[in-house]
PDB file of C-alpha atoms and ligand atoms in Angstrom:
ATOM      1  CA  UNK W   1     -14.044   5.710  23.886  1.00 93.00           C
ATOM      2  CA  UNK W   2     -11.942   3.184  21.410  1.00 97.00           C
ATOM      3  CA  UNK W   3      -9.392   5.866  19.871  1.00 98.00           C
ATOM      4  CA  UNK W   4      -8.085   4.575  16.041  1.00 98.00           C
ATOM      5  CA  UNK W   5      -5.517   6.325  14.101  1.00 98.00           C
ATOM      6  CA  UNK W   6      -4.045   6.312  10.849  1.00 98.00           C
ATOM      7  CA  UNK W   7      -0.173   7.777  11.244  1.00 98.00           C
ATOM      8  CA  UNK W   8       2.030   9.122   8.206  1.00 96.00           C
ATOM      9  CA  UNK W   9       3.321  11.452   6.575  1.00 95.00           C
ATOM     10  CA  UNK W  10       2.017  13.260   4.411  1.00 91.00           C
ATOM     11  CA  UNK W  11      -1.738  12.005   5.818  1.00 95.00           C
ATOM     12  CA  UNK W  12      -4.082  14.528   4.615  1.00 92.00           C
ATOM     13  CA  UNK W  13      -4.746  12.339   1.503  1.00 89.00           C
ATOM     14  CA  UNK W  14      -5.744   9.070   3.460  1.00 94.00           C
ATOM     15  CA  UNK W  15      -9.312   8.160   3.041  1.00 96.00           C
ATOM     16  CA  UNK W  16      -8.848   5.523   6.462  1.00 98.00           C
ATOM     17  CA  UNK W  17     -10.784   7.921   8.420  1.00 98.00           C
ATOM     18  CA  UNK W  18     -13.902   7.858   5.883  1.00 97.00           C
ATOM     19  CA  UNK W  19     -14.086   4.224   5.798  1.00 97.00           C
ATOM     20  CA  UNK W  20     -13.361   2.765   9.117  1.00 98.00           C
ATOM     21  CA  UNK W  21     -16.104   5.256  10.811  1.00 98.00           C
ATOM     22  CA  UNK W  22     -18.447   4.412   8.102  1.00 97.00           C
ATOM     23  CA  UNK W  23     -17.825   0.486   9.075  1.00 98.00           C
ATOM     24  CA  UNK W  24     -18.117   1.617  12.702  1.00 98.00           C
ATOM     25  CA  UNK W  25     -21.587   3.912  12.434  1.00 97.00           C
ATOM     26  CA  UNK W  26     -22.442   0.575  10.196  1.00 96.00           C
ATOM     27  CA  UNK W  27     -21.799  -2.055  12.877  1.00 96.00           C
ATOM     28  CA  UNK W  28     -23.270  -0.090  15.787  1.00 97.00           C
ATOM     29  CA  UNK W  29     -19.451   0.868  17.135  1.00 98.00           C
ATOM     30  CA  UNK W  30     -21.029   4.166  18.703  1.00 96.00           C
ATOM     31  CA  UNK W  31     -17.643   4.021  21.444  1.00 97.00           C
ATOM     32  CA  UNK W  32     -15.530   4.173  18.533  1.00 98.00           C
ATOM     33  CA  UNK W  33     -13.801   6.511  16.619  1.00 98.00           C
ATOM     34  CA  UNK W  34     -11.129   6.698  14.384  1.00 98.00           C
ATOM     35  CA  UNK W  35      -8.965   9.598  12.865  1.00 98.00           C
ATOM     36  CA  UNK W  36      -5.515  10.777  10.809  1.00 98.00           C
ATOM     37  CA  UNK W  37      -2.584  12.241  12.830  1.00 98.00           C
ATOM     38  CA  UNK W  38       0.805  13.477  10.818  1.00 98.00           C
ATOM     39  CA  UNK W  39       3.734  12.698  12.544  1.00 97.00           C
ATOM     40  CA  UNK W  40       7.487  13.360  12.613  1.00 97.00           C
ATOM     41  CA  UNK W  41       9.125  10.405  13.020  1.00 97.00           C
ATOM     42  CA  UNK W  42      10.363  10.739  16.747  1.00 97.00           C
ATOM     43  CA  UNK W  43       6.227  10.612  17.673  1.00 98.00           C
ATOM     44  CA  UNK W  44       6.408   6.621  16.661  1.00 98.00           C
ATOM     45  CA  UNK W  45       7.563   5.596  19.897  1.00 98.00           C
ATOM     46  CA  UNK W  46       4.765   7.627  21.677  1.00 98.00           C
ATOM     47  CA  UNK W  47       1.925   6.453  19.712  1.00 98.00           C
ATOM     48  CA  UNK W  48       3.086   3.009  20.696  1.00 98.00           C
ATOM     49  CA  UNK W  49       3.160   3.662  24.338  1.00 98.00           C
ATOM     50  CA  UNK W  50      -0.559   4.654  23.761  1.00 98.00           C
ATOM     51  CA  UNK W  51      -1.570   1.268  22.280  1.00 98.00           C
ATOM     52  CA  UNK W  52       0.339   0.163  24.763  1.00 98.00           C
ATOM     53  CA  UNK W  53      -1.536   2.457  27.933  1.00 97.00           C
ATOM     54  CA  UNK W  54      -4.801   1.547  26.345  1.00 97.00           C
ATOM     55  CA  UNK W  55      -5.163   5.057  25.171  1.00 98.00           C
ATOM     56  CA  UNK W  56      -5.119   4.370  21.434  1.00 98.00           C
ATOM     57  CA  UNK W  57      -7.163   1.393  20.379  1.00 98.00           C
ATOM     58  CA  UNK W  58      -5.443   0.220  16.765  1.00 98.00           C
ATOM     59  CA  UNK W  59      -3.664   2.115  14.460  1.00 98.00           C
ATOM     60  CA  UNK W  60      -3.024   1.957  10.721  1.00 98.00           C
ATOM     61  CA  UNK W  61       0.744   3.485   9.441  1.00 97.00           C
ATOM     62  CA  UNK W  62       1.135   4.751   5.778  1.00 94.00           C
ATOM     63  CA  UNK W  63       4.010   6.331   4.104  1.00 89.00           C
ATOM     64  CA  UNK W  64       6.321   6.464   5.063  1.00 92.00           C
ATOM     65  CA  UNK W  65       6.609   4.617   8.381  1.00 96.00           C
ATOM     66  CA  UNK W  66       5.773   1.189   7.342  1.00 95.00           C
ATOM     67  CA  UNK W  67       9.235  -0.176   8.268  1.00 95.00           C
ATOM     68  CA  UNK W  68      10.555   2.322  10.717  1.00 96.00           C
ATOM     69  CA  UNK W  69       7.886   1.008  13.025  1.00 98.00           C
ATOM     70  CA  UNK W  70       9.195  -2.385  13.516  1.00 98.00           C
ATOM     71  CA  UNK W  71      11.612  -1.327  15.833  1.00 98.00           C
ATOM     72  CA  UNK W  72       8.853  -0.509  18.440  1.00 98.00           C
ATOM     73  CA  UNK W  73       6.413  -3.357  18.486  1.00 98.00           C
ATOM     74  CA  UNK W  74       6.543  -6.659  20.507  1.00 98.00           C
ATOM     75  CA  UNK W  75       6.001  -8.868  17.304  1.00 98.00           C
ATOM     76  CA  UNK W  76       4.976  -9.315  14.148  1.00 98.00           C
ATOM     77  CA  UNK W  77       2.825 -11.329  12.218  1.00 98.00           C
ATOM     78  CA  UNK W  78       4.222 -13.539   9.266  1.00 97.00           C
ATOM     79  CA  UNK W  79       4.065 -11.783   6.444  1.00 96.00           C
ATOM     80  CA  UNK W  80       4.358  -8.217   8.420  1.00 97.00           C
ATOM     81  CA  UNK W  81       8.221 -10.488   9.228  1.00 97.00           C
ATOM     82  CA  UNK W  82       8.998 -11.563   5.602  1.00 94.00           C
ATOM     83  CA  UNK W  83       8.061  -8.125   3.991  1.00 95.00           C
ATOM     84  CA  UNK W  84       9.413  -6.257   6.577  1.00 95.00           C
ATOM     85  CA  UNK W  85       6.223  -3.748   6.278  1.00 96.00           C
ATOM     86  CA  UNK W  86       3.572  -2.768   9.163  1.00 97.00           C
ATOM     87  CA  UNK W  87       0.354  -1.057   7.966  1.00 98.00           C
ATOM     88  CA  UNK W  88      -2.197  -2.109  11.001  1.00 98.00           C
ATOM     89  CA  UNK W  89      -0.923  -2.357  14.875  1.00 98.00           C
ATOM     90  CA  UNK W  90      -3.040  -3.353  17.958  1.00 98.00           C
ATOM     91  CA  UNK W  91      -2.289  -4.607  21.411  1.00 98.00           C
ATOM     92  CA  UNK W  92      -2.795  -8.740  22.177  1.00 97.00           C
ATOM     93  CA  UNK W  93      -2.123 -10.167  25.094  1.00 95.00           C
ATOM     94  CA  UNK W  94      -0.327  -6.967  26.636  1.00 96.00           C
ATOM     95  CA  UNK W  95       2.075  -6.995  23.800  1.00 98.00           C
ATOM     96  CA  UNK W  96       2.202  -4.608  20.390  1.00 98.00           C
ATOM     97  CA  UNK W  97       1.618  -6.501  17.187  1.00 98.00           C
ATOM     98  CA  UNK W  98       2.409  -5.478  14.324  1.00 98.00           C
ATOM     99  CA  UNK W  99       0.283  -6.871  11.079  1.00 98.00           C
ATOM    100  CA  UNK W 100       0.888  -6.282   7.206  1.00 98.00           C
ATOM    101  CA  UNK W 101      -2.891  -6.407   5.473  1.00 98.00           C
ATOM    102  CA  UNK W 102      -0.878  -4.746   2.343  1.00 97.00           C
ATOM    103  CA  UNK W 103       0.187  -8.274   0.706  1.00 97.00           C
ATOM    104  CA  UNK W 104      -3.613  -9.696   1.104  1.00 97.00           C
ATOM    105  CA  UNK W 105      -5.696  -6.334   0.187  1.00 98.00           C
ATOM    106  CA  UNK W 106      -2.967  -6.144  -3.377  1.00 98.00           C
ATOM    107  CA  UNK W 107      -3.330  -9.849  -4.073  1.00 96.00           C
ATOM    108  CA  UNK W 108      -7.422  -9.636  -3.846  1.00 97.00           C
ATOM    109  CA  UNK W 109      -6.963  -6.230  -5.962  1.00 97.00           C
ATOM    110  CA  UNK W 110      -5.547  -8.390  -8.584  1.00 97.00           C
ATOM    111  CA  UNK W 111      -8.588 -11.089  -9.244  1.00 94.00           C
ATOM    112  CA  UNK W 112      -9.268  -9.759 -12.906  1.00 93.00           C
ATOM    113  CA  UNK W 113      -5.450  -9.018 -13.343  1.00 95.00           C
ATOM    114  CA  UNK W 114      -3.529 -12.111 -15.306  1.00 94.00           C
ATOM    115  CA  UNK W 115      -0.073 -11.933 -13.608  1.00 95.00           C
ATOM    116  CA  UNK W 116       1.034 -15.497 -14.130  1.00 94.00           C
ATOM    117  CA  UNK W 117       4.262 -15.964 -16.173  1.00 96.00           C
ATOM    118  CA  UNK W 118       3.944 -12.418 -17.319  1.00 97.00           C
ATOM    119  CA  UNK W 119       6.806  -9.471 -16.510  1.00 98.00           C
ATOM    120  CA  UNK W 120       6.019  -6.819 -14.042  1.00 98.00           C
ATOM    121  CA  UNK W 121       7.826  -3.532 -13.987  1.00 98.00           C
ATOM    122  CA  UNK W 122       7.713  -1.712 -10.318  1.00 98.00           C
ATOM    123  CA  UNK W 123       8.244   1.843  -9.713  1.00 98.00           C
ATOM    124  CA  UNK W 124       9.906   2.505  -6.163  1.00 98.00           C
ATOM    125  CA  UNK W 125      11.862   0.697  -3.934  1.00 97.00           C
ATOM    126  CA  UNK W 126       9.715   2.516  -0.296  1.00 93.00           C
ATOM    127  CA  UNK W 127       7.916   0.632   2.633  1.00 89.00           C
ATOM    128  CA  UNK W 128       5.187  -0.737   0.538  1.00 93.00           C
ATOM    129  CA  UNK W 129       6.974  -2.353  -2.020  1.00 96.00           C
ATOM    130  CA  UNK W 130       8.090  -5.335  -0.155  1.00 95.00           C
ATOM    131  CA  UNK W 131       4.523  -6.608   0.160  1.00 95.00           C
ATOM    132  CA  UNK W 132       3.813  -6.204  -4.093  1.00 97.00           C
ATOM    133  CA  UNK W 133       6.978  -8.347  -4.992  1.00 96.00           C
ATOM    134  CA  UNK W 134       5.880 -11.009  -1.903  1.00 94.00           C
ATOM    135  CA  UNK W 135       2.967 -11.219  -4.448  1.00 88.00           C
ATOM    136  CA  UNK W 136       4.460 -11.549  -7.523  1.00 94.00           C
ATOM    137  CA  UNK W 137       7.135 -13.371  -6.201  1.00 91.00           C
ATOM    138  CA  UNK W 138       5.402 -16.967  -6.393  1.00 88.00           C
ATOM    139  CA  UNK W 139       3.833 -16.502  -9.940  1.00 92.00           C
ATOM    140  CA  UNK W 140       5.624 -13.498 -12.420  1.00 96.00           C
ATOM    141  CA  UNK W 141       7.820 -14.488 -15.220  1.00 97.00           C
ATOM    142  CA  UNK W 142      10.831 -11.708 -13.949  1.00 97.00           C
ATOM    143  CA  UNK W 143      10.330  -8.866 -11.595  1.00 98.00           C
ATOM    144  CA  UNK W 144      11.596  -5.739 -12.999  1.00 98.00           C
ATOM    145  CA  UNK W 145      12.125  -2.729 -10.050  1.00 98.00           C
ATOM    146  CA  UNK W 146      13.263   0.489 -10.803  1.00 98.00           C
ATOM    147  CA  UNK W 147      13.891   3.040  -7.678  1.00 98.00           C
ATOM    148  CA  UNK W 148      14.824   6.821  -7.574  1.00 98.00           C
ATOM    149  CA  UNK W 149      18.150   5.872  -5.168  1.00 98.00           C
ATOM    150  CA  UNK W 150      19.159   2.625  -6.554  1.00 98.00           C
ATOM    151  CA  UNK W 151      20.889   1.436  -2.693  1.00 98.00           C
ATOM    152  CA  UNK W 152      16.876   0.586  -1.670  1.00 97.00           C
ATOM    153  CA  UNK W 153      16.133  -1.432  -4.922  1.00 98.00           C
ATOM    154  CA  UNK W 154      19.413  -3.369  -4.544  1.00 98.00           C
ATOM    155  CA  UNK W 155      18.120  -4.101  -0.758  1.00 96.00           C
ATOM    156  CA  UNK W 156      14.652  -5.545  -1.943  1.00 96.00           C
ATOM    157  CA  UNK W 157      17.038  -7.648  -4.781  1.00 97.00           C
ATOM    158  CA  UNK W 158      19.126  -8.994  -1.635  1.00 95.00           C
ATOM    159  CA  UNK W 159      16.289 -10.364   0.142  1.00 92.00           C
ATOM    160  CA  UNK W 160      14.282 -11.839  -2.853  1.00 90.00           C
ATOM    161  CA  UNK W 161      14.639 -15.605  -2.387  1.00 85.00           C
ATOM    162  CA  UNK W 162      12.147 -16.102  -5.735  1.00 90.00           C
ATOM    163  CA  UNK W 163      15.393 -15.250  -7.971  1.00 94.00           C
ATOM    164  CA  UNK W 164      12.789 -13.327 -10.764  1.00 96.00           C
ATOM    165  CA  UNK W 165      14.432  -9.513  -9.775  1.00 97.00           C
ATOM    166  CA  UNK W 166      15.885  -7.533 -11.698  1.00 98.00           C
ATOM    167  CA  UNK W 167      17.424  -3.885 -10.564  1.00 98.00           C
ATOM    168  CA  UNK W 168      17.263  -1.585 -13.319  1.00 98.00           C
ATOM    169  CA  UNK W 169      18.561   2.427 -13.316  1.00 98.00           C
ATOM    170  CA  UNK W 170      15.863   4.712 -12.829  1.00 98.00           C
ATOM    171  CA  UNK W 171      14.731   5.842 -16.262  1.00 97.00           C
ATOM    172  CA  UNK W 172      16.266   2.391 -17.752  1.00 97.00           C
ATOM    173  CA  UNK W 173      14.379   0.491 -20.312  1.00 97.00           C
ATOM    174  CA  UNK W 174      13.409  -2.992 -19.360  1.00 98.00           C
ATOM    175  CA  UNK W 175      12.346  -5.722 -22.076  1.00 97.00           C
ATOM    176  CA  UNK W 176       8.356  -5.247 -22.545  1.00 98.00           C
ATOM    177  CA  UNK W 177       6.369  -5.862 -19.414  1.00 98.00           C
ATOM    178  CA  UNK W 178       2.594  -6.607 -18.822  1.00 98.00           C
ATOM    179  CA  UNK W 179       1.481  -4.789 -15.733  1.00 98.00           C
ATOM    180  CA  UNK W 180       3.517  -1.568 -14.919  1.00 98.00           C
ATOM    181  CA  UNK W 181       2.841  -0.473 -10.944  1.00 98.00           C
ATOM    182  CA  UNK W 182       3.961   2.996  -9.411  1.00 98.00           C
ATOM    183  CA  UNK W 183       4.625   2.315  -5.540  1.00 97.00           C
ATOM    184  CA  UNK W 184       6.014   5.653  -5.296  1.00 96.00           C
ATOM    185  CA  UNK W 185       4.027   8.436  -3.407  1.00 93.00           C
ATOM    186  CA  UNK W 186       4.898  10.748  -6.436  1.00 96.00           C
ATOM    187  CA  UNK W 187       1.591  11.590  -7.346  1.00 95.00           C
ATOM    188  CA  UNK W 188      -0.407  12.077  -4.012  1.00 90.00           C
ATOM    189  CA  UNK W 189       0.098  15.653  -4.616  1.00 89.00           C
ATOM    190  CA  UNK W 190      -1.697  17.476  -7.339  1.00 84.00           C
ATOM    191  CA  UNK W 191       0.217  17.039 -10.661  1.00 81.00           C
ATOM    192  CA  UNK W 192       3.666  15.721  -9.066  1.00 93.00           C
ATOM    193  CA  UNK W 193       4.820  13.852 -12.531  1.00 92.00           C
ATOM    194  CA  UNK W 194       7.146  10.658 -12.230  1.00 96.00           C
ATOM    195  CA  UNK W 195       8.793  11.796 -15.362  1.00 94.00           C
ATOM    196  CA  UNK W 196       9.396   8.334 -16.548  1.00 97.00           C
ATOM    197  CA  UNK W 197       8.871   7.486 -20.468  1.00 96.00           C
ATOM    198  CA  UNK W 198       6.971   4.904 -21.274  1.00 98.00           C
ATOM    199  CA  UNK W 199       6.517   5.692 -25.248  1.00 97.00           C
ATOM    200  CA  UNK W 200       7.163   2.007 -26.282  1.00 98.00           C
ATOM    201  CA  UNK W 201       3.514   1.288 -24.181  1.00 98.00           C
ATOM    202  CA  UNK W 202       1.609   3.542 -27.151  1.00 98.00           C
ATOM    203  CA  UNK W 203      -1.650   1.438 -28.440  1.00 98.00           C
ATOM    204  CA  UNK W 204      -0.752  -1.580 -26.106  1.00 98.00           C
ATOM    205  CA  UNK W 205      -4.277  -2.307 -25.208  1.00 98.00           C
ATOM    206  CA  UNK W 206      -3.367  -5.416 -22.691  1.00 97.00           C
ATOM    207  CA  UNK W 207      -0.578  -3.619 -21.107  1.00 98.00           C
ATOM    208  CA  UNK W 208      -1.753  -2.757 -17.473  1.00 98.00           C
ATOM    209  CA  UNK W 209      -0.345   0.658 -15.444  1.00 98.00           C
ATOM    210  CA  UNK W 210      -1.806   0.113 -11.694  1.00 98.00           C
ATOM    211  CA  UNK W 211      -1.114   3.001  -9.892  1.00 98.00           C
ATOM    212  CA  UNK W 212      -1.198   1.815  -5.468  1.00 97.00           C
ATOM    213  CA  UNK W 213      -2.539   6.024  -4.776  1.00 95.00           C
ATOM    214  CA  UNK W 214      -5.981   6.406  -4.549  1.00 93.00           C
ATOM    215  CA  UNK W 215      -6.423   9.641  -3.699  1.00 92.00           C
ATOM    216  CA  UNK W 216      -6.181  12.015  -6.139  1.00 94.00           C
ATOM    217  CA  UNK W 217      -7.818   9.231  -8.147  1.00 95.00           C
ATOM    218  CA  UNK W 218      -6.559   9.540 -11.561  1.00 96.00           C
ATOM    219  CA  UNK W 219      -2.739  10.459 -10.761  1.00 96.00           C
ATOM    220  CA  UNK W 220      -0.546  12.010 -14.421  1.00 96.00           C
ATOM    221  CA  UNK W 221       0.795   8.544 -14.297  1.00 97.00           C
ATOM    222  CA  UNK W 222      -2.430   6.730 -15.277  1.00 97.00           C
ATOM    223  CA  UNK W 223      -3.434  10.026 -17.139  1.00 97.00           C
ATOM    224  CA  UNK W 224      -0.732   9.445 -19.664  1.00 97.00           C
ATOM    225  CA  UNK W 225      -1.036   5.481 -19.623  1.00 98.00           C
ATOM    226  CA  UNK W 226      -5.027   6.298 -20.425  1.00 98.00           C
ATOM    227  CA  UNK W 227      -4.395   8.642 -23.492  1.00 98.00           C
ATOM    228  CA  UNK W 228      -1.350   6.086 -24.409  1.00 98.00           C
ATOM    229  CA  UNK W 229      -4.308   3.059 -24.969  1.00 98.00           C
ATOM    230  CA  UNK W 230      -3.501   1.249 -21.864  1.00 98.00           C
ATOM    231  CA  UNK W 231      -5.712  -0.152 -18.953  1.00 98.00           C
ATOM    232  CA  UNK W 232      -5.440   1.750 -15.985  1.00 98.00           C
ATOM    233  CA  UNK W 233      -6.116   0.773 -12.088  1.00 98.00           C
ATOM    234  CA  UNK W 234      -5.932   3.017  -9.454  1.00 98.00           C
ATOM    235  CA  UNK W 235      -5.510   1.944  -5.863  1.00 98.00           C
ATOM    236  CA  UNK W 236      -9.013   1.775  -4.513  1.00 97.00           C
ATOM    237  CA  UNK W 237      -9.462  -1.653  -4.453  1.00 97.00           C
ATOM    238  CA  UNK W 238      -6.385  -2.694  -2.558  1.00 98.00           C
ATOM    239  CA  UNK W 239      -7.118   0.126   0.064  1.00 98.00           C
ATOM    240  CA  UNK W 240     -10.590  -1.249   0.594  1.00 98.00           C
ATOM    241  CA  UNK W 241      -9.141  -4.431   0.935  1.00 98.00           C
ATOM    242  CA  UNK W 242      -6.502  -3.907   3.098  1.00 98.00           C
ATOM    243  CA  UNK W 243      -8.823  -1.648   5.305  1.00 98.00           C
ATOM    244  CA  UNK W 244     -11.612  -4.895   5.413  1.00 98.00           C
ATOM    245  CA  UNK W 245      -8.901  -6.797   7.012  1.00 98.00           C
ATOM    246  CA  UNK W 246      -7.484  -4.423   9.245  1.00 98.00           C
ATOM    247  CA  UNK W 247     -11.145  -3.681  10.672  1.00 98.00           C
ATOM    248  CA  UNK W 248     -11.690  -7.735  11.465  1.00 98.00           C
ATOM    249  CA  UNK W 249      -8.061  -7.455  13.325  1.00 98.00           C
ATOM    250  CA  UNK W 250      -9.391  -4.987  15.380  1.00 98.00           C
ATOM    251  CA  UNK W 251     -13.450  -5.511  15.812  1.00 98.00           C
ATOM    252  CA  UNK W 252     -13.485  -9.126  14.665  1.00 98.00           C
ATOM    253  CA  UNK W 253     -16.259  -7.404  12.440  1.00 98.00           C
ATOM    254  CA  UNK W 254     -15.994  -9.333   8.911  1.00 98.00           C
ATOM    255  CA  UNK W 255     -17.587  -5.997   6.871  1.00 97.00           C
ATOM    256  CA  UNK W 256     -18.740  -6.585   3.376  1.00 94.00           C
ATOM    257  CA  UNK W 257     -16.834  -4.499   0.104  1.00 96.00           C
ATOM    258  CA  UNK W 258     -20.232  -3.508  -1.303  1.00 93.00           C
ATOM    259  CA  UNK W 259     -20.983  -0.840  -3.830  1.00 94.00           C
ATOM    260  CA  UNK W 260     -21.682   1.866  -0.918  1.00 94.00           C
ATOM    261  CA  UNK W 261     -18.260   1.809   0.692  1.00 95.00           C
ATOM    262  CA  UNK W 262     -17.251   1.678  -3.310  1.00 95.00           C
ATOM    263  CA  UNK W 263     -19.007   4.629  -3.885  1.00 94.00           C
ATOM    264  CA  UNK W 264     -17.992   6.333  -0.585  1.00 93.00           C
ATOM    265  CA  UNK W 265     -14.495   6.666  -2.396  1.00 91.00           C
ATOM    266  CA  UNK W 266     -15.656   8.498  -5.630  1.00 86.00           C
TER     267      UNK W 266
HETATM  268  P1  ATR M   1      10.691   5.523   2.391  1.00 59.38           P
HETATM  269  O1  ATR M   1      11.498   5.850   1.151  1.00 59.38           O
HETATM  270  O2  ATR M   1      11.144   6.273   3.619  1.00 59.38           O
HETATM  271  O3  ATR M   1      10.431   4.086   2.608  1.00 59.38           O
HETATM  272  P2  ATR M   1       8.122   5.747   1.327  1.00 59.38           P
HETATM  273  O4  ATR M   1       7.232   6.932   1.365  1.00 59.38           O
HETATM  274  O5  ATR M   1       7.638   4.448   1.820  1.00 59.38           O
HETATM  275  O6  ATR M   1       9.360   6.231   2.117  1.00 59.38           O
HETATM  276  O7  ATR M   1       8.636   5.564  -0.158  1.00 59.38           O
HETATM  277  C1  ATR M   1       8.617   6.597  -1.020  1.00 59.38           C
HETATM  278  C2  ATR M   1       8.949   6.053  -2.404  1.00 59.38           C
HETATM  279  O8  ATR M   1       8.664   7.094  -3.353  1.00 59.38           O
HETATM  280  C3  ATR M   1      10.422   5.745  -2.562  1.00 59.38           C
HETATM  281  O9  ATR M   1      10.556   4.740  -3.527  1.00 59.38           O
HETATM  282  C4  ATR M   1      10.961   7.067  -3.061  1.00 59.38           C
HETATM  283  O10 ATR M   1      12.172   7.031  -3.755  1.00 59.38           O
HETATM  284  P3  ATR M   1      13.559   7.251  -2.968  1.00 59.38           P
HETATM  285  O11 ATR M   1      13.836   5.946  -2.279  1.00 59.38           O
HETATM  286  O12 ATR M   1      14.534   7.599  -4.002  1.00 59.38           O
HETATM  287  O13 ATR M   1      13.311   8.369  -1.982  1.00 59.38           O
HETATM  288  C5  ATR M   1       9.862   7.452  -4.011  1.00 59.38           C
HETATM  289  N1  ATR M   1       9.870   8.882  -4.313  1.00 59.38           N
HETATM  290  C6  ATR M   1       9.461   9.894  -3.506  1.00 59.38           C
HETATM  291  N2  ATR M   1       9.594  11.087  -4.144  1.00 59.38           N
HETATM  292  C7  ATR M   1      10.096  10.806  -5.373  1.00 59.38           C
HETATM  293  C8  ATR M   1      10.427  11.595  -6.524  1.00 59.38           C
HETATM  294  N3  ATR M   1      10.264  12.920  -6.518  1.00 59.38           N
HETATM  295  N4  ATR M   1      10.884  10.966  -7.630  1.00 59.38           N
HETATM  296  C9  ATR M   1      11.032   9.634  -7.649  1.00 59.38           C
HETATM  297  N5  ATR M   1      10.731   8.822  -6.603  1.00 59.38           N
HETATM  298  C10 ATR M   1      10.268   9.391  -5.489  1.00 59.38           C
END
């Protein structure tokens, strides 16, 4: 049997386990099987050891262990190294590799999104948010990022080479942006309210809020930003995405985003 896993914390939101066995019952992957485990932190180091016995086939990591994995794998691919974020893990060669898909499933979540020269305001500062700004980093105007403890925005600001950010106090006003995006995981539970105000948005009809939780699918966040006027996006599309290319890591299986899987998620 090919054991997957998707690790976190909390994981009983994650929709991996829906879509990767629906690829795998797809593609004929009958020795394959793939599920959600919550861990404590300490377990990390375990679950690597049973990549690396050949026990666990590939994993996928969500919040919030996306960088405190690093420490355990053999290498990392390039962008997983400049974002300093790990979302899919398999074994090559007899060594653990570690693989960010986050950066490529966001960046084909954005085709109908015009980003260029425009500002973008981001919400958190935790183990995803590396791979938005590696996005927005080659074609935004400025890069506004707001975080509940300011130390982790500053730390993103330190490593930005693209000179556009701009740390701002957590319920700060920055200068009119164009897409607003909430990286936090305030929302996956029922209800859980950012409490940010974003009055000054009311009847802007091109101002998009992209919220990266997909499950609940309509968090308070894009609630309010829908009765405010705005266009909303939840994260769907960028999980799909980043799932597609996790699956080809692991199966070499190119799988098609069609309306099923789409509908599989409503
Ligand atoms: P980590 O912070 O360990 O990287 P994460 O789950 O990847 O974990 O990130 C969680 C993000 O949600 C962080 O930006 C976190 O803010 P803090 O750095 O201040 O913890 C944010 N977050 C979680 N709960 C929050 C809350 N109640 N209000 C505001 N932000 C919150």
């Amino acid at each position: 049997m090919k054991k997957y896993l998707v690790v976190g914390n909390p994981i009983e939101h994650s929709l991996s386990p829906l879509i990767h066995n629906y690829w795998m019952n797809k593609y004929n992957l009958t020795d394959s099987t793939y599920e959600k485990k919550k861990l404590d932190k300490k377990d990390l180091v375990n679950i690597i050891d049973q990549i690396r016995n050949d026990e666990i086939k590939g994993v996928n990591v969500t919040v919030p262990f996306k960088q405190e994995i690093i420490p355990f794998l053999d290498k990392l691919d390039r962008i997983a190294k400049d974002t300093r974020s790990v979302n899919t893990i398999c074994k090559v060669n007899n060594e653990v590799w570690g693989y960010n898909t986050d950066v490529q499933g966001f960046d084909k979540s954005l085709k109908n999104v015009n980003y260029k020269n425009k500002n973008i305001f981001i919400l958190g500062a935790g183990g995803v948010t590396s791979s938005i700004i590696y996005n927005f980093s080659f074609a935004a105007k400025k890069i506004y990022i707001t975080n509940r403890t300011k130390e982790k925005a500053d730390q993103l600001k330190k490593a930005d080479i693209s000179g556009k950010i701009e740390v701002v106090d957590w319920k700060q006003k920055t200068e009119p942006c164009d897409l607003i995006i909430n990286t936090t995981s305030v929302g996956l539970k029922k209800d859980e309210n950012l409490n940010l105000d974003f009055k000054e948005y009311e009847n802007k009809k091109d101002t998009v809020f992209y919220d990266l939780i997909y499950n609940p699918k309509e968090t308070k966040f894009l609630k309010d930003a829908k009765l405010r006027g705005n266009k909303v996006m939840n994260g769907k599309m960028m999980f799909l995405y980043q799932a597609q290319t996790a699956f080809k890591i692991w199966t070499g299986i190119s799988v098609k985003i069609d309306d099923e899987v789409i509908k599989l998620l409503d």
